[in-house]
Coordinates of C-alpha atoms in Angstrom, one line a residue:
M1 CA 12.3 -36.2 -1.7
S2 CA 10.1 -39.1 -2.0
P3 CA 6.9 -38.8 -4.0
I4 CA 4.9 -39.7 -0.8
L5 CA 6.3 -36.8 1.0
V6 CA 5.7 -34.5 -1.8
I7 CA 2.0 -35.6 -2.2
S8 CA 1.6 -35.2 1.7
V9 CA 3.0 -31.7 1.6
I10 CA 0.8 -30.6 -1.3
S11 CA -2.3 -32.5 0.0
I12 CA -2.0 -30.6 3.4
Y13 CA -1.4 -27.1 1.6
F14 CA -4.6 -27.7 -0.6
L15 CA -6.6 -28.8 2.4
V16 CA -5.9 -25.4 4.0
L17 CA -6.9 -23.6 0.8
M18 CA -10.1 -25.5 0.6
G19 CA -10.8 -24.6 4.2
I20 CA -10.3 -21.0 3.5
S21 CA -12.4 -21.3 0.5
Y22 CA -15.2 -22.8 2.6
F23 CA -15.2 -20.0 5.3
T24 CA -15.0 -17.2 2.7
S25 CA -17.6 -18.5 0.4
R26 CA -20.5 -18.9 2.9
E27 CA -23.5 -16.6 2.3
N28 CA -22.0 -15.3 -0.9
D29 CA -23.7 -14.0 -4.2
N30 CA -22.4 -13.2 -7.5
L31 CA -21.4 -9.8 -6.6
T32 CA -19.1 -11.3 -3.9
F33 CA -17.4 -13.5 -6.5
F34 CA -16.5 -10.3 -8.7
T35 CA -16.0 -7.6 -6.1
A36 CA -16.0 -9.3 -2.5
N37 CA -18.7 -6.7 -1.8
R38 CA -15.9 -4.0 -1.6
Q39 CA -15.2 -5.2 2.0
S40 CA -11.7 -6.3 1.7
P41 CA -9.2 -5.0 4.4
W42 CA -6.6 -3.1 2.5
Y43 CA -3.7 -4.6 4.3
L44 CA -4.7 -8.1 3.3
V45 CA -4.8 -7.0 -0.3
A46 CA -1.6 -5.4 -0.2
F47 CA 0.2 -8.4 1.0
G48 CA -1.6 -10.8 -1.2
M49 CA -0.8 -8.8 -4.3
I50 CA 2.8 -9.8 -3.8
G51 CA 2.3 -13.2 -4.5
A52 CA 0.0 -12.6 -7.5
S53 CA 2.7 -10.0 -9.0
L54 CA 5.3 -12.8 -8.8
S55 CA 5.2 -16.2 -10.4
G56 CA 7.0 -19.5 -10.5
V57 CA 9.2 -18.1 -13.0
T58 CA 10.4 -15.2 -10.9
F59 CA 10.6 -17.5 -7.9
I60 CA 13.4 -19.6 -9.7
S61 CA 14.6 -17.2 -12.3
V62 CA 15.4 -13.9 -10.3
P63 CA 17.7 -15.7 -8.0
G64 CA 19.6 -17.6 -10.8
E65 CA 19.9 -14.5 -13.0
V66 CA 22.1 -13.0 -10.2
G67 CA 24.9 -15.0 -11.7
N68 CA 24.6 -13.2 -15.0
T69 CA 23.6 -9.7 -14.2
A70 CA 24.1 -9.2 -10.5
F71 CA 21.4 -7.1 -9.1
A72 CA 20.6 -5.2 -12.3
Y73 CA 17.0 -6.4 -12.0
F74 CA 16.5 -4.1 -8.9
Q75 CA 16.6 -1.1 -11.5
V76 CA 13.4 -2.4 -12.9
V77 CA 11.9 -2.8 -9.4
L78 CA 12.8 0.8 -8.6
G79 CA 10.9 1.7 -11.9
Y80 CA 7.9 -0.1 -10.6
L81 CA 7.6 2.7 -7.8
V82 CA 7.0 5.3 -10.3
G83 CA 4.3 3.0 -12.1
Y84 CA 2.6 2.4 -8.8
F85 CA 2.4 6.2 -8.0
V86 CA 0.6 6.8 -11.4
I87 CA -1.7 3.9 -10.5
A88 CA -2.5 5.1 -7.1
T89 CA -3.0 8.9 -8.1
V90 CA -4.5 8.6 -11.7
L91 CA -6.1 5.1 -12.3
L92 CA -7.6 4.0 -9.0
P93 CA -9.4 7.4 -8.6
L94 CA -10.9 6.9 -12.1
Y95 CA -12.0 3.2 -11.4
Y96 CA -13.6 4.1 -8.1
R97 CA -15.4 7.2 -9.5
L98 CA -16.9 5.1 -12.3
N99 CA -17.7 2.3 -9.7
L100 CA -16.3 -0.3 -12.4
I101 CA -16.4 -4.1 -11.9
S102 CA -14.3 -4.5 -15.1
I103 CA -11.8 -1.8 -15.7
Y104 CA -12.3 -2.0 -19.4
T105 CA -15.7 -0.6 -19.1
Y106 CA -14.2 2.7 -19.0
L107 CA -13.1 2.3 -22.6
E108 CA -16.8 1.8 -23.6
Q109 CA -17.9 4.9 -21.7
R110 CA -14.8 7.0 -23.2
F111 CA -14.8 5.8 -26.9
G112 CA -17.5 3.2 -27.7
K113 CA -18.1 -0.7 -27.8
Y114 CA -15.2 -1.5 -30.3
S115 CA -12.5 0.0 -28.2
Y116 CA -14.1 -1.8 -25.2
K117 CA -13.9 -5.1 -26.7
S118 CA -10.6 -4.7 -28.1
G119 CA -9.2 -3.8 -24.7
A120 CA -11.0 -6.7 -23.0
F121 CA -9.9 -9.0 -25.7
F122 CA -6.2 -8.2 -25.5
F123 CA -6.5 -8.7 -21.6
L124 CA -8.0 -12.0 -22.1
L125 CA -5.4 -13.2 -24.7
S126 CA -2.5 -12.0 -22.4
R127 CA -3.8 -13.7 -19.4
I128 CA -4.6 -17.0 -20.9
I129 CA -1.0 -17.3 -22.5
G130 CA 0.6 -16.0 -19.3
S131 CA -1.2 -18.2 -17.0
A132 CA -1.0 -21.2 -19.0
F133 CA 2.8 -21.0 -19.3
R134 CA 3.1 -20.4 -15.5
L135 CA 0.9 -23.5 -14.9
F136 CA 2.8 -25.4 -17.4
L137 CA 6.0 -24.9 -15.6
V138 CA 4.3 -26.1 -12.2
A139 CA 2.9 -29.0 -13.8
G140 CA 6.2 -29.8 -15.1
V141 CA 7.6 -29.9 -11.6
L142 CA 4.8 -31.9 -10.1
Q143 CA 5.3 -34.4 -12.9
L144 CA 9.0 -34.9 -12.2
A145 CA 8.4 -34.9 -8.4
I146 CA 5.3 -37.2 -8.1
F147 CA 3.7 -38.5 -11.2
D148 CA 6.5 -39.8 -13.2
A149 CA 7.0 -42.1 -10.3
F150 CA 3.4 -43.6 -10.9
G151 CA 3.5 -43.7 -14.5
W152 CA 0.7 -41.1 -14.9
P153 CA 0.7 -39.0 -18.1
F154 CA 1.3 -35.2 -18.2
S155 CA -2.3 -34.5 -19.0
V156 CA -3.5 -36.0 -16.0
T157 CA -1.2 -33.7 -13.9
V158 CA -2.4 -30.7 -15.8
A159 CA -6.0 -31.8 -15.1
I160 CA -5.2 -32.1 -11.3
T161 CA -3.4 -28.8 -11.2
I162 CA -6.3 -26.9 -12.8
A163 CA -9.0 -29.0 -11.0
L164 CA -7.6 -27.9 -7.6
I165 CA -7.6 -24.3 -8.6
W166 CA -11.1 -24.5 -9.9
L167 CA -12.3 -26.3 -6.6
Y168 CA -11.3 -23.5 -4.3
T169 CA -12.0 -20.5 -6.5
F170 CA -15.3 -21.3 -8.1
R171 CA -17.6 -20.5 -5.1
G172 CA -15.9 -17.3 -3.3
G173 CA -14.2 -15.9 -6.3
I174 CA -12.1 -12.9 -5.7
K175 CA -13.0 -12.7 -2.0
T176 CA -11.3 -16.2 -1.5
I177 CA -8.5 -15.2 -3.7
V178 CA -7.9 -12.2 -1.4
W179 CA -7.4 -14.6 1.6
T180 CA -5.4 -17.5 -0.3
D181 CA -2.9 -15.1 -2.0
T182 CA -2.2 -13.8 1.5
L183 CA -1.4 -17.2 2.8
Q184 CA 0.4 -18.2 -0.5
T185 CA 2.5 -14.9 -0.3
L186 CA 3.5 -15.8 3.4
F187 CA 4.8 -19.3 2.1
M188 CA 6.9 -17.7 -0.7
I189 CA 8.4 -15.3 1.7
V190 CA 9.0 -18.0 4.3
A191 CA 10.7 -20.1 1.7
V192 CA 13.2 -17.3 0.7
A193 CA 13.9 -16.5 4.4
I194 CA 14.6 -20.1 5.5
S195 CA 16.8 -20.6 2.6
I196 CA 18.9 -17.4 3.5
Y197 CA 19.1 -18.7 7.0
L198 CA 20.2 -22.1 6.1
I199 CA 22.9 -20.7 3.8
K200 CA 24.0 -18.5 6.6
D201 CA 24.1 -21.5 9.2
A202 CA 26.0 -23.8 6.6
L203 CA 28.6 -21.0 5.9
D204 CA 29.0 -20.5 9.7
M205 CA 28.7 -16.6 9.4
S206 CA 26.9 -13.8 11.2
W207 CA 24.4 -11.7 9.5
L208 CA 27.1 -8.9 9.3
Q209 CA 29.7 -11.3 7.8
L210 CA 27.0 -12.6 5.5
T211 CA 26.3 -9.0 4.3
E212 CA 30.0 -8.2 3.8
K213 CA 30.6 -11.4 1.8
V214 CA 27.8 -10.4 -0.7
S215 CA 29.0 -7.1 -1.2
A216 CA 32.4 -8.2 -1.7
S217 CA 31.5 -10.8 -4.2
G218 CA 30.4 -8.4 -7.1
Y219 CA 27.1 -10.1 -7.2
S220 CA 25.5 -7.1 -5.6
E221 CA 26.4 -4.3 -8.3
I222 CA 22.9 -2.9 -9.2
F223 CA 23.5 0.1 -11.5
V224 CA 24.6 -0.2 -15.2
W225 CA 25.3 2.9 -17.3
D226 CA 26.5 1.4 -20.4
W227 CA 23.8 2.5 -23.0
Q228 CA 24.2 -0.5 -25.3
S229 CA 23.7 -2.9 -22.5
G230 CA 20.3 -4.7 -22.1
Q231 CA 20.5 -3.7 -18.2
N232 CA 21.1 -0.1 -18.8
F233 CA 19.5 1.9 -15.9
F234 CA 17.4 4.2 -17.9
K235 CA 16.0 1.4 -20.1
Q236 CA 15.4 -0.8 -17.1
F237 CA 14.1 2.1 -14.8
I238 CA 11.6 3.4 -17.6
S239 CA 10.5 -0.1 -18.6
G240 CA 9.8 -1.0 -15.0
A241 CA 7.6 2.1 -14.7
F242 CA 5.6 1.1 -17.9
I243 CA 5.4 -2.7 -16.7
A244 CA 3.8 -1.7 -13.6
I245 CA 1.2 0.5 -15.0
V246 CA 0.2 -1.9 -17.8
M247 CA 0.7 -5.4 -15.7
T248 CA -0.9 -3.9 -12.6
G249 CA -2.9 -0.8 -13.3
L250 CA -4.3 -1.8 -16.7
D251 CA -4.7 -5.4 -15.8
Q252 CA -8.2 -6.8 -14.5
D253 CA -6.6 -9.5 -12.6
M254 CA -4.4 -7.1 -10.3
M255 CA -6.9 -4.3 -10.2
Q256 CA -10.0 -6.6 -9.4
K257 CA -8.1 -7.1 -5.9
N258 CA -7.7 -3.4 -5.5
L259 CA -11.4 -2.7 -6.3
T260 CA -12.5 -5.0 -3.5
C261 CA -11.1 -2.4 -1.0
R262 CA -13.8 -0.4 1.0
S263 CA -12.8 2.9 -0.4
L264 CA -10.6 4.7 -2.6
K265 CA -8.4 5.9 0.2
D266 CA -8.0 2.2 1.4
A267 CA -7.1 1.1 -2.2
Q268 CA -4.4 3.9 -2.3
K269 CA -3.0 2.9 1.2
N270 CA -3.0 -0.6 -0.2
M271 CA -1.0 0.4 -3.2
F272 CA 1.5 2.3 -1.2
W273 CA 2.3 -0.5 1.2
F274 CA 2.4 -3.0 -1.6
C275 CA 5.2 -1.0 -3.3
I276 CA 7.3 -1.1 -0.2
I277 CA 6.6 -4.9 0.6
L278 CA 7.3 -5.7 -3.1
V279 CA 10.7 -3.8 -3.1
I280 CA 11.7 -5.6 0.1
V281 CA 10.6 -9.0 -1.1
N282 CA 12.5 -8.6 -4.5
F283 CA 15.6 -7.5 -2.7
M284 CA 15.4 -10.8 -0.7
F285 CA 15.2 -12.8 -3.8
L286 CA 18.1 -11.0 -5.3
S287 CA 20.1 -11.4 -1.9
M288 CA 19.2 -15.1 -1.8
G289 CA 20.5 -15.4 -5.5
A290 CA 23.9 -14.1 -4.6
L291 CA 24.1 -16.4 -1.6
L292 CA 23.1 -19.5 -3.7
Y293 CA 26.2 -18.8 -5.9
I294 CA 28.5 -18.1 -2.8
Y295 CA 27.2 -21.2 -1.1
A296 CA 27.9 -23.3 -4.2
G297 CA 31.2 -21.9 -4.6
E298 CA 32.3 -22.5 -0.9
M299 CA 31.0 -26.2 -1.3
N300 CA 32.4 -26.9 -4.6
I301 CA 29.1 -27.5 -6.1
A302 CA 29.0 -27.1 -9.9
I303 CA 26.7 -24.7 -11.3
P304 CA 24.1 -25.9 -13.5
A305 CA 24.1 -25.1 -17.3
R306 CA 20.8 -23.4 -16.9
T307 CA 20.7 -20.9 -14.0
D308 CA 17.1 -21.5 -13.3
D309 CA 18.1 -24.7 -12.1
L310 CA 20.4 -23.6 -9.3
Y311 CA 17.7 -23.0 -6.6
P312 CA 16.0 -26.2 -7.2
L313 CA 19.1 -28.2 -7.2
L314 CA 20.6 -26.7 -3.8
A315 CA 17.0 -26.7 -2.1
L316 CA 16.2 -30.3 -3.0
E317 CA 19.5 -32.0 -3.0
H318 CA 22.0 -30.1 -0.8
F319 CA 20.0 -28.2 1.9
P320 CA 18.4 -30.0 4.9
L321 CA 15.0 -31.7 4.3
I322 CA 13.1 -28.6 5.5
A323 CA 14.6 -26.6 2.7
G324 CA 13.1 -28.8 0.3
V325 CA 9.6 -28.7 1.6
V326 CA 9.7 -25.0 2.0
F327 CA 10.9 -24.7 -1.5
L328 CA 8.3 -27.0 -2.8
L329 CA 5.5 -24.9 -0.9
G330 CA 7.2 -21.7 -2.2
I331 CA 7.2 -22.7 -5.9
I332 CA 3.7 -24.0 -5.8
A333 CA 2.4 -20.8 -3.9
A334 CA 4.3 -18.7 -6.4
A335 CA 2.5 -20.2 -9.3
Y336 CA -1.0 -20.7 -7.8
S337 CA -1.3 -17.2 -6.3
S338 CA -0.8 -15.8 -9.7
A339 CA -2.8 -18.3 -11.6
D340 CA -6.1 -18.6 -9.3
S341 CA -6.5 -14.9 -9.5
A342 CA -6.0 -14.9 -13.2
L343 CA -8.8 -17.6 -13.7
T344 CA -11.1 -15.4 -11.5
A345 CA -10.2 -12.3 -13.3
L346 CA -10.8 -14.2 -16.9
T347 CA -14.2 -15.3 -15.6
T348 CA -15.0 -11.7 -14.6
S349 CA -13.9 -10.0 -17.7
F350 CA -15.6 -12.4 -20.0
C351 CA -18.9 -12.3 -17.9
V352 CA -18.9 -8.4 -17.9
D353 CA -17.3 -7.5 -20.8
F354 CA -18.6 -10.0 -23.3
L355 CA -21.8 -11.2 -21.8
S356 CA -22.6 -7.8 -20.3
L357 CA -23.8 -9.5 -17.2
G358 CA -24.2 -6.9 -14.5
Q359 CA -24.9 -4.1 -17.1
D360 CA -28.0 -2.6 -18.6
D361 CA -30.2 -4.3 -15.7
K362 CA -28.9 -7.8 -16.9
P363 CA -28.8 -10.1 -13.6
I364 CA -25.5 -11.9 -12.9
S365 CA -26.4 -15.5 -13.1
K366 CA -24.7 -17.9 -10.9
K367 CA -25.1 -20.8 -13.4
T368 CA -23.7 -18.8 -16.2
R369 CA -20.7 -17.7 -14.0
I370 CA -19.8 -21.2 -13.1
K371 CA -20.1 -22.4 -16.7
V372 CA -17.8 -19.6 -17.8
H373 CA -15.4 -20.3 -15.1
L374 CA -15.0 -24.0 -15.9
A375 CA -14.8 -22.9 -19.7
F376 CA -11.7 -21.1 -18.9
S377 CA -10.2 -23.8 -16.9
V378 CA -10.7 -26.2 -19.9
I379 CA -9.0 -23.5 -22.2
L380 CA -6.1 -23.2 -19.9
F381 CA -5.9 -27.0 -19.8
L382 CA -5.7 -27.1 -23.6
V383 CA -3.1 -24.4 -24.0
I384 CA -0.9 -26.1 -21.6
L385 CA -1.2 -29.5 -23.5
A386 CA -0.3 -27.4 -26.7
F387 CA 2.9 -26.0 -25.1
K388 CA 3.7 -29.5 -24.2
A389 CA 3.1 -30.6 -27.8
I390 CA 5.5 -28.0 -29.1
N391 CA 8.2 -29.4 -26.9
D392 CA 10.6 -26.6 -27.8
Q393 CA 11.7 -24.5 -24.9
S394 CA 12.7 -21.7 -27.2
V395 CA 9.3 -21.7 -29.0
I396 CA 7.5 -21.6 -25.5
T397 CA 9.4 -18.9 -24.3
A398 CA 8.9 -16.7 -27.4
V399 CA 5.2 -17.4 -27.0
F400 CA 5.3 -16.2 -23.5
K401 CA 7.3 -13.1 -24.5
A402 CA 4.9 -12.4 -27.2
A403 CA 2.0 -12.1 -24.6
G404 CA 4.0 -8.9 -23.5
Y405 CA 3.0 -7.4 -27.0
T406 CA -0.8 -7.8 -26.2
Y407 CA -0.5 -5.1 -23.4
G408 CA 0.6 -2.4 -25.9
P409 CA -2.9 -1.9 -27.2
I410 CA -4.3 -1.5 -23.7
L411 CA -1.6 1.0 -22.8
G412 CA -2.3 3.1 -26.0
L413 CA -6.1 3.1 -25.5
F414 CA -6.0 4.1 -21.8
T415 CA -3.3 6.7 -22.4
F416 CA -5.3 8.3 -25.2
G417 CA -8.3 8.3 -23.3
L418 CA -6.8 10.0 -20.2
I419 CA -4.5 12.7 -21.8
T420 CA -6.7 13.8 -24.9
K421 CA -10.3 14.8 -25.1
F422 CA -10.7 13.4 -28.7
Q423 CA -13.3 10.6 -29.7
L424 CA -12.4 8.0 -32.1
K425 CA -13.8 6.6 -35.1
D426 CA -14.6 3.5 -32.9
K427 CA -15.1 0.7 -35.5
W428 CA -11.4 1.3 -36.5
V429 CA -10.0 0.7 -33.3
P430 CA -9.5 -3.1 -33.4
L431 CA -7.6 -2.6 -36.7
I432 CA -5.0 -0.4 -34.7
A433 CA -5.1 -2.5 -31.8
V434 CA -3.7 -5.6 -34.1
L435 CA -1.4 -3.6 -36.5
A436 CA 0.5 -1.9 -33.3
P437 CA 1.9 -5.3 -31.9
I438 CA 2.7 -6.5 -35.5
L439 CA 4.6 -3.1 -36.1
S440 CA 6.3 -3.6 -32.7
F441 CA 7.4 -7.0 -33.6
I442 CA 9.0 -6.1 -36.9
I443 CA 10.9 -3.2 -35.3
N444 CA 12.2 -5.5 -32.6
E445 CA 13.4 -8.1 -34.9
N446 CA 15.2 -5.5 -37.1
S447 CA 16.3 -3.1 -34.3
E448 CA 20.1 -4.0 -34.6
A449 CA 20.3 -3.2 -38.2
W450 CA 18.1 -0.2 -38.2
F451 CA 19.2 1.5 -35.1
F452 CA 23.1 1.0 -35.0
G453 CA 23.2 -2.1 -33.0
Y454 CA 20.5 -1.2 -30.5
R455 CA 18.4 -4.1 -29.1
F456 CA 15.2 -3.5 -27.3
G457 CA 14.4 -5.2 -24.0
F458 CA 11.1 -4.7 -22.0
E459 CA 10.7 -1.0 -23.4
I460 CA 9.4 -2.6 -26.5
L461 CA 6.2 -2.3 -24.6
V462 CA 6.5 1.4 -24.8
V463 CA 7.0 1.4 -28.5
N464 CA 4.0 -0.8 -28.7
G465 CA 1.8 1.6 -26.7
L466 CA 3.1 4.6 -28.6
L467 CA 2.4 3.0 -31.9
T468 CA -1.2 2.4 -30.7
F469 CA -1.5 6.1 -29.6
L470 CA -0.3 7.4 -32.9
G471 CA -2.8 4.9 -34.7
L472 CA -5.8 6.1 -32.6
F473 CA -4.6 9.8 -33.3
L474 CA -5.1 9.0 -37.1
I475 CA -8.5 7.6 -36.4
K476 CA -9.9 10.6 -34.1
K477 CA -12.8 12.5 -34.8
N478 CA -12.2 16.2 -35.6
K479 CA -15.0 17.5 -33.4
I480 CA -13.8 17.2 -29.5
E481 CA -16.3 15.6 -27.3
L482 CA -16.1 13.8 -24.0
V483 CA -18.2 10.8 -23.3
G484 CA -18.4 9.2 -19.7
Q485 CA -15.9 11.4 -18.2

């Protein structure tokens, strides 16, 4: 694809997003930015959350990983269903009952100021690292597809990438995000559907023949029962449940969308349908991954050394032009649908959790909110440039994985608050929240030597949360008293 065509596609795409931003931000106030006045249709929220829950990494990596682990990732997806059930039946009723803007306000009502600030801080840290990494990947794609041809430096690419997000989110906030995420999710699903159809057409098979081909290929194997395998069913399933609880139910970014629904009942309907759609979409990604390998084999196309490169290679160099266009739209939509909502959530959390805007009769200043929104845009810009300066894929991947450790303290805090009646010696909570991830990292690094060859995967998050919970138990107050419940 020529740089001019790529620019044209992206320009049209963002003009549409800017149009949505204009129509959704008219006659808005600051409360609209944070909560969309709790008037979002639940079905739009459910559909749009698909795009936000996935990312550019998922868009490329899940299909590519099929060549290594077949459909084993689907075990994690099945685990998500348990996590979303907990969110719908336990967490959402709590958030709606307390009428929260930031979900971490619950920690203040339950334990105190230090617990509250600890939870909010770890969310900010997680989202800054995660969002910066996702945007780093997208900026790299844009650099290769467009800006290298014009000799523009990477820093300009990053600045343009973030500026585009800022422009269509700074007015309407979460109200705009609900609508833009819906559009971006649609682009993602269309990209996958068209890719599957083009492969079917190229192989000259019926849908039944295509299904039988995938089934016979060995790529469609889902369940792994070997306990030493990183893809063991129980490890993957349990990890999936906790990942869903933490990265959706205890994440301001994802919950902020749910809290824009008109009522708890609507939010629960949103979560139910979101589960169904997410399972279907992930199965589509996995099916496409199997078909990509089958197509490459039938056409004698060499599989790239990095499996992540397979989908981009086929879409941009071997499929018809339309496939390249929809792939480009899909990868941008996947990255931006998670990054734009993250920027809004970061702004919301900092304004509410650290500036206390909207609390204790403090008005929510539009001027302050815009400054915070801009400040986080600059922070993301600087972190992305730091990733570029490191210029070591293994180090960058390690940093991205390390962000998962920051969810452990949040999991431990909320779990302790929900299933016990103890109060805490609040000023000691930040120390526990820092020590738990450090101990989890040490355990993870030495697990093979200490646990007879056992290697932790996603389940290190559970260990992290458990260590936080045990640490909180050690600093509990002897007298049981409930605050804010």
